[in-house]
PDB file of C-alpha atoms in Angstrom:
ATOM      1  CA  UNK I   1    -137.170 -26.880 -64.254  1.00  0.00           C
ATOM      2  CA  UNK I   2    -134.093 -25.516 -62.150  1.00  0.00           C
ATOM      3  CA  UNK I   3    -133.511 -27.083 -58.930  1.00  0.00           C
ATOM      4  CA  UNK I   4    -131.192 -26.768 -56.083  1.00  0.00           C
ATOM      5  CA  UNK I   5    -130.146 -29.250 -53.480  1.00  0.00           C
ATOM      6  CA  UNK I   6    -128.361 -28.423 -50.285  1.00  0.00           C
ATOM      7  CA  UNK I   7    -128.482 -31.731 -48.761  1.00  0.00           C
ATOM      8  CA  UNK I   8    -126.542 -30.477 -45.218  1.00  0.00           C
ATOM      9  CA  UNK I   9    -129.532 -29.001 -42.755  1.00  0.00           C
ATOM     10  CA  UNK I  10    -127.209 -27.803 -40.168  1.00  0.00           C
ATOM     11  CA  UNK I  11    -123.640 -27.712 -39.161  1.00  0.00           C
ATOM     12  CA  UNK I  12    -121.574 -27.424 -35.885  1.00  0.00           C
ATOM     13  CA  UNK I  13    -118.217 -26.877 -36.168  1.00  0.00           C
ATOM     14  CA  UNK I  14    -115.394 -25.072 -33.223  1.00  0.00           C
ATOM     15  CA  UNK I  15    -113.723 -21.956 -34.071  1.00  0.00           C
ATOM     16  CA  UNK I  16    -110.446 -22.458 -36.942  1.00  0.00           C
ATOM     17  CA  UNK I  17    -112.247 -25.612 -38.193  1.00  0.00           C
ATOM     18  CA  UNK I  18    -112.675 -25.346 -41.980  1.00  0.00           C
ATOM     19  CA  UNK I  19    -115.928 -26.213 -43.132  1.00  0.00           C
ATOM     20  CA  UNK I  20    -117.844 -26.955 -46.581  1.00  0.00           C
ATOM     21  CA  UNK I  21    -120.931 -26.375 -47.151  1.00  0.00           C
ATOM     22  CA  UNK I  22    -122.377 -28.414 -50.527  1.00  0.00           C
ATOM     23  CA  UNK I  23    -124.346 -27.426 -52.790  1.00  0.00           C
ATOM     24  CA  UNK I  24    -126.110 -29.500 -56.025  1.00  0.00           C
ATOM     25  CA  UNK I  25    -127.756 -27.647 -58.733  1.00  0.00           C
ATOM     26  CA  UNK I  26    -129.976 -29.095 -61.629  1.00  0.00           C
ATOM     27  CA  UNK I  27    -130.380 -27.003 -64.498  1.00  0.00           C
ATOM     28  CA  UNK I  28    -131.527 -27.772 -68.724  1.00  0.00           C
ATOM     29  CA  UNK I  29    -129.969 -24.565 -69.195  1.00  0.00           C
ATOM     30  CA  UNK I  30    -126.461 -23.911 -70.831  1.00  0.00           C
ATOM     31  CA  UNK I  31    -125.730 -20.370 -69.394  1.00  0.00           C
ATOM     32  CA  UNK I  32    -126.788 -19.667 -66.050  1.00  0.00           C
ATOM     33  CA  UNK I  33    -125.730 -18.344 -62.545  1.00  0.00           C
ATOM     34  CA  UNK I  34    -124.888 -19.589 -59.409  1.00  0.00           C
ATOM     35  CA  UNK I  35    -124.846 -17.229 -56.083  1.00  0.00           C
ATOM     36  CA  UNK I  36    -124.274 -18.231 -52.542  1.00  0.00           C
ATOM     37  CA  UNK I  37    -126.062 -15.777 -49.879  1.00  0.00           C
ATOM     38  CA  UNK I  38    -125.338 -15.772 -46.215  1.00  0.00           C
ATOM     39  CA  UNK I  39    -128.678 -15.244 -44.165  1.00  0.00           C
ATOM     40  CA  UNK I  40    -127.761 -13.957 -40.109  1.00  0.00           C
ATOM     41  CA  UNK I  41    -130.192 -13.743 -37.645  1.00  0.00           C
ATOM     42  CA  UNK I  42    -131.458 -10.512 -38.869  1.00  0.00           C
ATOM     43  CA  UNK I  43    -132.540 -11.726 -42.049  1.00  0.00           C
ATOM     44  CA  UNK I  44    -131.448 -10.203 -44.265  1.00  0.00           C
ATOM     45  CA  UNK I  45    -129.955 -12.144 -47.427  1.00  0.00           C
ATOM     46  CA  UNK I  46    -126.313 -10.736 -48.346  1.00  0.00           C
ATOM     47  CA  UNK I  47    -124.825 -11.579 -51.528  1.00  0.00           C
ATOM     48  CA  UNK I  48    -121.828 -13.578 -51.521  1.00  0.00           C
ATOM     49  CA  UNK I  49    -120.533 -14.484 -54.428  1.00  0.00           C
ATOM     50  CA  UNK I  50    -122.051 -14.966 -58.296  1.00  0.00           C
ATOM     51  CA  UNK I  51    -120.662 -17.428 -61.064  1.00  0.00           C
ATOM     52  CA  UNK I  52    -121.358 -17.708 -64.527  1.00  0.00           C
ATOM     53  CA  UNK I  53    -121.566 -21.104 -66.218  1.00  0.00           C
ATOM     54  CA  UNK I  54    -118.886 -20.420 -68.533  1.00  0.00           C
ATOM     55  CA  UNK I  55    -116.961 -20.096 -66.050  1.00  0.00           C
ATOM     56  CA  UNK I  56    -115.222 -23.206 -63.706  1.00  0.00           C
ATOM     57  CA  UNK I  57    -112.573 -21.226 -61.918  1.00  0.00           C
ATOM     58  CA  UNK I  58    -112.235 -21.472 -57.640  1.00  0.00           C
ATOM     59  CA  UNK I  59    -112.177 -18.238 -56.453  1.00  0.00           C
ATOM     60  CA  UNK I  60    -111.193 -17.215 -52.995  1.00  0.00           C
ATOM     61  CA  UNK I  61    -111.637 -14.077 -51.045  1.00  0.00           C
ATOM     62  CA  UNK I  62    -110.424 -14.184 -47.829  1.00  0.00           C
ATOM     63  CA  UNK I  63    -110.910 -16.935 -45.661  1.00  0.00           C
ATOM     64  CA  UNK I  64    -113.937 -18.406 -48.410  1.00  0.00           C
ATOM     65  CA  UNK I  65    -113.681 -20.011 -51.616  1.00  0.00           C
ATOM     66  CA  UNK I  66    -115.635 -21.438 -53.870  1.00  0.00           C
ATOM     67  CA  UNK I  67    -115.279 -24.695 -55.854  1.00  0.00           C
ATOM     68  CA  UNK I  68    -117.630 -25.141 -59.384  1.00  0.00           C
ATOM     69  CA  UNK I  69    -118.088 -28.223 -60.937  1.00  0.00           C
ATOM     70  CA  UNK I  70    -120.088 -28.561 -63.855  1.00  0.00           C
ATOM     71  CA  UNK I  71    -119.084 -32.258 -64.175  1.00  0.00           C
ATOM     72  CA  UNK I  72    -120.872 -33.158 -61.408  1.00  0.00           C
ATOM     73  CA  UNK I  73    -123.541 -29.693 -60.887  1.00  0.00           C
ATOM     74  CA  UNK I  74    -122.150 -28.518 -57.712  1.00  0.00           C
ATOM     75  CA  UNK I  75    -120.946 -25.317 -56.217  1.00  0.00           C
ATOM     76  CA  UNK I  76    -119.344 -25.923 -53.245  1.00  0.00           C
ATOM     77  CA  UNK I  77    -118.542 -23.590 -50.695  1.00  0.00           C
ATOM     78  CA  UNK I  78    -115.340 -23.609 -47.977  1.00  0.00           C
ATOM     79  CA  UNK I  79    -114.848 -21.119 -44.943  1.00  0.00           C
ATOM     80  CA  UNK I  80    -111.515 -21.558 -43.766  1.00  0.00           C
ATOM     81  CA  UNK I  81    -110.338 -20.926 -39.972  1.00  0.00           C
ATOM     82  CA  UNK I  82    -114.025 -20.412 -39.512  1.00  0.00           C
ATOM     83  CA  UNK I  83    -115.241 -17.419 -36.893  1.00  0.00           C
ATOM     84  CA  UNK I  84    -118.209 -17.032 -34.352  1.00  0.00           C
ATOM     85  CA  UNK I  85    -119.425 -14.283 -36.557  1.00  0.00           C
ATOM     86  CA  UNK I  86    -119.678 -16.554 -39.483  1.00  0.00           C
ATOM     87  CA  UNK I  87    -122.655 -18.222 -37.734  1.00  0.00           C
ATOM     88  CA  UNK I  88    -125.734 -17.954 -39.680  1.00  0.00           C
ATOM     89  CA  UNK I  89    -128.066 -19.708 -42.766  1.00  0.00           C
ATOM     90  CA  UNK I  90    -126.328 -20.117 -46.128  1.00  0.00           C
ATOM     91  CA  UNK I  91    -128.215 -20.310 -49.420  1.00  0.00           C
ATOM     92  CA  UNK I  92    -126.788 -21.367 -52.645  1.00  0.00           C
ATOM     93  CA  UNK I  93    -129.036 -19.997 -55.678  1.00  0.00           C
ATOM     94  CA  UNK I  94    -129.292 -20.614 -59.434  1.00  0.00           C
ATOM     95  CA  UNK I  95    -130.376 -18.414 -62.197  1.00  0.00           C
ATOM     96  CA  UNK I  96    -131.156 -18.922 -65.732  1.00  0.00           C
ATOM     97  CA  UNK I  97    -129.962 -16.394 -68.665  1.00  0.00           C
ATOM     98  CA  UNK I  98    -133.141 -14.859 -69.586  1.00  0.00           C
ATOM     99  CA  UNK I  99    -134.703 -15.290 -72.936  1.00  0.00           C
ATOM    100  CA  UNK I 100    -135.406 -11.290 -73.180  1.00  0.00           C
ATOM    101  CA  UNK I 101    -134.744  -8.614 -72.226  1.00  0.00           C
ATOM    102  CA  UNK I 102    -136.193  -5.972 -69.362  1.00  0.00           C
ATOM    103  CA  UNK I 103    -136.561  -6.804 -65.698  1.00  0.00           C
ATOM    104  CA  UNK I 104    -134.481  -9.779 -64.042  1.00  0.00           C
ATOM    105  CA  UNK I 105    -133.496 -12.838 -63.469  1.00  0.00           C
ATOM    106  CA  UNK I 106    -135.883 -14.928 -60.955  1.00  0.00           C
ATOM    107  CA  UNK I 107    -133.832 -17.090 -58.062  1.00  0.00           C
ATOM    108  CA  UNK I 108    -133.923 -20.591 -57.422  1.00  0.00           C
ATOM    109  CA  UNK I 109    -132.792 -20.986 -53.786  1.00  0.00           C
ATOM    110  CA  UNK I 110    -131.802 -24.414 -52.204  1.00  0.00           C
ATOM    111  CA  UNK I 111    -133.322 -24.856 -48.622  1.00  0.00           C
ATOM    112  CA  UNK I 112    -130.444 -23.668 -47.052  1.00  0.00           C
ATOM    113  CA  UNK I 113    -127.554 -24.880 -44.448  1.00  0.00           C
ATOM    114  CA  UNK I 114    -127.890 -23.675 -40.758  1.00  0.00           C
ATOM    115  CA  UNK I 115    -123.830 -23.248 -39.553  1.00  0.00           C
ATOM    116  CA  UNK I 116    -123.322 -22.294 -35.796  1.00  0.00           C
ATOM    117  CA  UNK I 117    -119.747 -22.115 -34.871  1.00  0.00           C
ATOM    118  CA  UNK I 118    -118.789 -22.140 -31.335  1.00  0.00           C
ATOM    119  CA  UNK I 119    -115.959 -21.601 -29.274  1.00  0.00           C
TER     120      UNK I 119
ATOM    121  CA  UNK T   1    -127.290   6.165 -50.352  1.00  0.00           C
ATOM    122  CA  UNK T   2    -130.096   3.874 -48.548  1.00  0.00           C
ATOM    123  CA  UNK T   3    -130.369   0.213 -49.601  1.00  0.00           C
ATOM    124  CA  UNK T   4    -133.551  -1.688 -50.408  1.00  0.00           C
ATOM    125  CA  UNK T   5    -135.991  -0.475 -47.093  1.00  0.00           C
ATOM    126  CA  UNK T   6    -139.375  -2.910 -46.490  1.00  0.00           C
ATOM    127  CA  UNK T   7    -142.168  -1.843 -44.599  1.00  0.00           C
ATOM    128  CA  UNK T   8    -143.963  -2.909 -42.008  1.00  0.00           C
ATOM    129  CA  UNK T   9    -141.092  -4.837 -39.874  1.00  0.00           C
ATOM    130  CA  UNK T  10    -143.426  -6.941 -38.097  1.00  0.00           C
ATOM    131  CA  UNK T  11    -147.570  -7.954 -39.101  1.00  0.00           C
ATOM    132  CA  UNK T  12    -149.645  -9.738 -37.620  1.00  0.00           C
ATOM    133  CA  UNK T  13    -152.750 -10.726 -39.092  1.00  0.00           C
ATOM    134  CA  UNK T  14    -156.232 -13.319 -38.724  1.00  0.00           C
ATOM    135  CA  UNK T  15    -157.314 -15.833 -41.260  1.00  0.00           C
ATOM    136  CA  UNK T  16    -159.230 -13.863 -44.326  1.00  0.00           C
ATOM    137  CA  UNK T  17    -157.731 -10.917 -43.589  1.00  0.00           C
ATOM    138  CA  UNK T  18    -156.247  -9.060 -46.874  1.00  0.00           C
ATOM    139  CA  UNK T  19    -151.864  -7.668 -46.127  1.00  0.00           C
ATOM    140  CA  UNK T  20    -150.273  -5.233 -47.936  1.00  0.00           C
ATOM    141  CA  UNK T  21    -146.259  -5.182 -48.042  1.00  0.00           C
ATOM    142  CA  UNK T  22    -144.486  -2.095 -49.310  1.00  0.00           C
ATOM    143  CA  UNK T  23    -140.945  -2.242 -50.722  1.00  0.00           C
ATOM    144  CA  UNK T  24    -138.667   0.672 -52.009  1.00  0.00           C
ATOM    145  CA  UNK T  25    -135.202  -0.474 -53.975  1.00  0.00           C
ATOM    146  CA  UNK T  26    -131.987   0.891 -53.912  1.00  0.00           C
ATOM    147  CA  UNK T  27    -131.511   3.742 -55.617  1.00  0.00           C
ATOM    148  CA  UNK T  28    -130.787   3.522 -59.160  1.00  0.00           C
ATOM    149  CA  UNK T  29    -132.805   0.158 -59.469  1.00  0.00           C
ATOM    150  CA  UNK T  30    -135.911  -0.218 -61.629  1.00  0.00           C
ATOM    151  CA  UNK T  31    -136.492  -3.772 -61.671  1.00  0.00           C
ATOM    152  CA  UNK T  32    -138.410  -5.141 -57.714  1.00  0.00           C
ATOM    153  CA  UNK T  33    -138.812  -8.904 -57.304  1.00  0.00           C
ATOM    154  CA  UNK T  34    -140.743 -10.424 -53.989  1.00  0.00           C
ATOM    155  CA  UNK T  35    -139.882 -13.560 -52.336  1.00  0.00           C
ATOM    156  CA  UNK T  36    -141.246 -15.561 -49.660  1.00  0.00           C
ATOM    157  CA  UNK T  37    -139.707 -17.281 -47.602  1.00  0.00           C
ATOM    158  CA  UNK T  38    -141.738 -20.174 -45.157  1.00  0.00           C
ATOM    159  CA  UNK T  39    -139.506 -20.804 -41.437  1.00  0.00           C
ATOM    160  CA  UNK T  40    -136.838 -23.210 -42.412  1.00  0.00           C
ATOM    161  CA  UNK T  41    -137.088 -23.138 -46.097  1.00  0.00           C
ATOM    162  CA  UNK T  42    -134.983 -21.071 -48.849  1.00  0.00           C
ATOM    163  CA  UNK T  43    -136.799 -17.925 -50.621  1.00  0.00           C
ATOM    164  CA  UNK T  44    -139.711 -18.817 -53.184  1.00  0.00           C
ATOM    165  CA  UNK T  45    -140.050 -15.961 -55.929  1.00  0.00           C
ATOM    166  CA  UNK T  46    -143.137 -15.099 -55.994  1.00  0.00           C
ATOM    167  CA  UNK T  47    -142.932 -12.335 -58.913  1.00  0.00           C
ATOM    168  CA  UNK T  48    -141.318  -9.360 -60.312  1.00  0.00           C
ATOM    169  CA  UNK T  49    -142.116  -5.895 -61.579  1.00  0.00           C
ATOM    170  CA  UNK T  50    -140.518  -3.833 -64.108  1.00  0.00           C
ATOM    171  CA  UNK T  51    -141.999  -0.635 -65.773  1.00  0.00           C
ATOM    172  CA  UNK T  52    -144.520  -1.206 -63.634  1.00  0.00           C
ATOM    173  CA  UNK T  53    -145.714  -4.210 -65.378  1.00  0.00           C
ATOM    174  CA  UNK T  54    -145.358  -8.009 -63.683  1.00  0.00           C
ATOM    175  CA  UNK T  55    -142.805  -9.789 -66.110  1.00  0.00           C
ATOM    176  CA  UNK T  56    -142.238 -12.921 -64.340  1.00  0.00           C
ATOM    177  CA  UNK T  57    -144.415 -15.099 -61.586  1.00  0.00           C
ATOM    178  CA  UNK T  58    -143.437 -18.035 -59.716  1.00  0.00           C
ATOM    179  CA  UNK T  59    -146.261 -20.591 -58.628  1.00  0.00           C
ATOM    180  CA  UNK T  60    -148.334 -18.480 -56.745  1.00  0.00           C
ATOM    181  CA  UNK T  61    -152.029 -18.136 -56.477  1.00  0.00           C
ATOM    182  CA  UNK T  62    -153.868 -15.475 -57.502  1.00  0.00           C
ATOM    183  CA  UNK T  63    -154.375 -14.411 -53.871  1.00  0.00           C
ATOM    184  CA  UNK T  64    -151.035 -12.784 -54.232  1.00  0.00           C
ATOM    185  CA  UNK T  65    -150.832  -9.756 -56.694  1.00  0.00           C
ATOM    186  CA  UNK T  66    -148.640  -6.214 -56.705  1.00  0.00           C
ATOM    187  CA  UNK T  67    -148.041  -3.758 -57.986  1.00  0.00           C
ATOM    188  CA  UNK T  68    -145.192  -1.153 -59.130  1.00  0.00           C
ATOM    189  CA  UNK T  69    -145.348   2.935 -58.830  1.00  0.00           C
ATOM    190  CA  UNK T  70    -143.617   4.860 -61.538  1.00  0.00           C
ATOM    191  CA  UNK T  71    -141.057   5.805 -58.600  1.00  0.00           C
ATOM    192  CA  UNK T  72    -140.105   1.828 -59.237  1.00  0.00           C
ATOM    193  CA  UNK T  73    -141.281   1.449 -55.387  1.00  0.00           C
ATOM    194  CA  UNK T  74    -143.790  -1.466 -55.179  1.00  0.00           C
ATOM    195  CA  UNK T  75    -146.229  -3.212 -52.753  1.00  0.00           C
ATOM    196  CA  UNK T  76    -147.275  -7.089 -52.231  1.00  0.00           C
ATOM    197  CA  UNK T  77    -151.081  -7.709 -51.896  1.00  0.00           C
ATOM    198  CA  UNK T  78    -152.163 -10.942 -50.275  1.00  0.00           C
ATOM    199  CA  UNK T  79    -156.117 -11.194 -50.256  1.00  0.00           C
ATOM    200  CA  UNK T  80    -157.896 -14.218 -48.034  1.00  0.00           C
ATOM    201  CA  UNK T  81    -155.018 -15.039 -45.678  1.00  0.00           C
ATOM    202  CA  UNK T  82    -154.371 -18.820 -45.064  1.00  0.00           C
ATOM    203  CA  UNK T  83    -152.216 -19.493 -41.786  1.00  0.00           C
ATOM    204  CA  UNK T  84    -149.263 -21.366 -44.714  1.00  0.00           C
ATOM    205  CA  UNK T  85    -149.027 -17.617 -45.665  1.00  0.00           C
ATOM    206  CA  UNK T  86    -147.232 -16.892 -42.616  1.00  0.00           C
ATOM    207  CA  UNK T  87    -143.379 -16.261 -43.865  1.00  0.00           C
ATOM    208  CA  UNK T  88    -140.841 -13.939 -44.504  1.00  0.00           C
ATOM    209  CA  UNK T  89    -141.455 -11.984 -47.266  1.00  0.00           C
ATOM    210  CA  UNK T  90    -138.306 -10.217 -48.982  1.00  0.00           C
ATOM    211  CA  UNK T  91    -138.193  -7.888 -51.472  1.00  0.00           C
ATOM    212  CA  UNK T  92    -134.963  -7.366 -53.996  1.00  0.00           C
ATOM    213  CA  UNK T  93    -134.764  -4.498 -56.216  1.00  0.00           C
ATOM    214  CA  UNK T  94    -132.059  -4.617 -59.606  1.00  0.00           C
ATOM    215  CA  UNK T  95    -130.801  -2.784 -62.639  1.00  0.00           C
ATOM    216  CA  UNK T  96    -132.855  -4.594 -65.754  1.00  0.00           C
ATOM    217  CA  UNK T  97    -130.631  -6.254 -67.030  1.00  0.00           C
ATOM    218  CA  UNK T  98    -128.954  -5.551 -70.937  1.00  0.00           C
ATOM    219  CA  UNK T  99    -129.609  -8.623 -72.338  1.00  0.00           C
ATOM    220  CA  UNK T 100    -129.996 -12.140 -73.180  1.00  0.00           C
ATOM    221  CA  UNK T 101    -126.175 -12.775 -71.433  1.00  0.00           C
ATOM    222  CA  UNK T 102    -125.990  -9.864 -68.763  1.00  0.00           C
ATOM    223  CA  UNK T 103    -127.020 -10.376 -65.065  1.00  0.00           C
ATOM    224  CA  UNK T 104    -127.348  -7.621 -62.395  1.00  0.00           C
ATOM    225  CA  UNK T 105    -127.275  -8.178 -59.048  1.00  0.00           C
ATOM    226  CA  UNK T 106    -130.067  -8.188 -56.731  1.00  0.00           C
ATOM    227  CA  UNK T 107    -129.717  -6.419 -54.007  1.00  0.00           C
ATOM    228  CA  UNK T 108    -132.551  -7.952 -50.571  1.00  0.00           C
ATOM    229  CA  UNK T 109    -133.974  -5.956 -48.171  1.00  0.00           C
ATOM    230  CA  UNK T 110    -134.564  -7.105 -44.523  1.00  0.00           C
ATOM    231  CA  UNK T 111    -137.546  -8.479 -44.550  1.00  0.00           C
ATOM    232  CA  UNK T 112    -141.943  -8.082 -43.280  1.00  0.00           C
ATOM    233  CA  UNK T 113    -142.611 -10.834 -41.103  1.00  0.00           C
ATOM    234  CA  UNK T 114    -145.616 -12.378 -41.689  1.00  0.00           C
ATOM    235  CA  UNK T 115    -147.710 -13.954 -38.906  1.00  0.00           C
ATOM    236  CA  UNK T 116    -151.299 -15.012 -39.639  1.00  0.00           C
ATOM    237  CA  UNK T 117    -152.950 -16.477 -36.481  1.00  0.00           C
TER     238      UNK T 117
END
């Protein structure tokens, strides 16, 4: 069974801090894919960024980056200089390869980390 | 070119009642997938529809069933409404994927908002 752990319920943090939100996977699976979403008040999930398992490179775009470890099953996720606007829920999903083909992969979603950044 | 659209916004519904939530993807996509999602909690899948067939289910009762149109749009049925039904319930539409080693994004709409009293 896939699982996700975000372990951080909320997070305050003042305008320009950085801040990291973690996230733990568990997974018997040797390929897979890891996502982070951003959730505003709206509701509306919007994809951030998608990793495959084969693949332990940080990326950054911008003022986020992501660090994957598959030594320790994390996915961690930095804002640097963070904004007001980046206020909102963040979700850090997992998805196995699928054993056939047609249709999609289903989404594991951790429980999510509430960030509020203030001025 | 529209993104994934969800209909109604807003529900409100009693105990026993029966809800249906309609869902239309992107266009292009032919796979939909529905997810709830409880006030405070990450999204659940619930299940997914491609050629108009249910390929995958998460742990879900029975209660909750769909169905696709051969426009790929789809609805969410919920019969016998318990108050834990209450939720979020999101819909994302995708490209099937290729194969065994291919993934293709899914793409969320906003939301039906789910309130059984």
């Amino acid at each position: 069974a896939q699982k996700v752990t975000q372990a951080q319920t909320e997070i305050s943090v003042v305008e320009k801090e950085d801040v990291t939100l973690d996230c733990v996977y568990e997974t018997r699976d040797t390929t897979y894919y890891l996502f982070w979403y951003k959730q505003p008040p709206s509701g509306e999930l919007v994809f951030l960024i998608r990793r495959n398992s084969f693949d332990e490179q940080n990326e950054i775009s911008g003022r986020y980056s992501w660090n994957f470890q598959k030594s320790t099953s994390s996915f961690n996720f930095t804002i640097t200089a963070s904004q007001v606007v980046d206020s909102a829920v963040y979700f850090c999903a997992l998805s196995e390869a699928r054993i056939t083909t047609g249709g999609g992969n289903k989404l594991t979603f951790g429980t999510g980390t509430q960030l509020k950044v203030e001025l | 070119d529209a993104g994934v659209t969800q209909s109604p916004t807003h529900l409100i519904k009693t105990r026993g009642q029966q809800v249906t939530l309609r869902c239309s993807p992107k266009s292009g996509h032919d796979t939909v997938s529905w997810y709830q999602q409880a006030l405070g909690q990450g999204p659940q899948f619930i299940f997914q529809y491609y050629e108009e067939e249910e390929r995958q289910r998460g742990n879900f009762p029975d209660r909750f069933s769909g169905h696709q149109f051969p426009n790929y749009s789809s609805e969410l049925n919920v019969n016998a409404l318990l108050l834990g039904d209450s939720a979020l319930y999101l819909c994302a539409s995708s490209l099937a994927d290729e194969g065994q080693s291919s993934y293709n994004e899914q793409f969320f709409g906003p939301g039906t908002r789910l309130t059984v009293l």
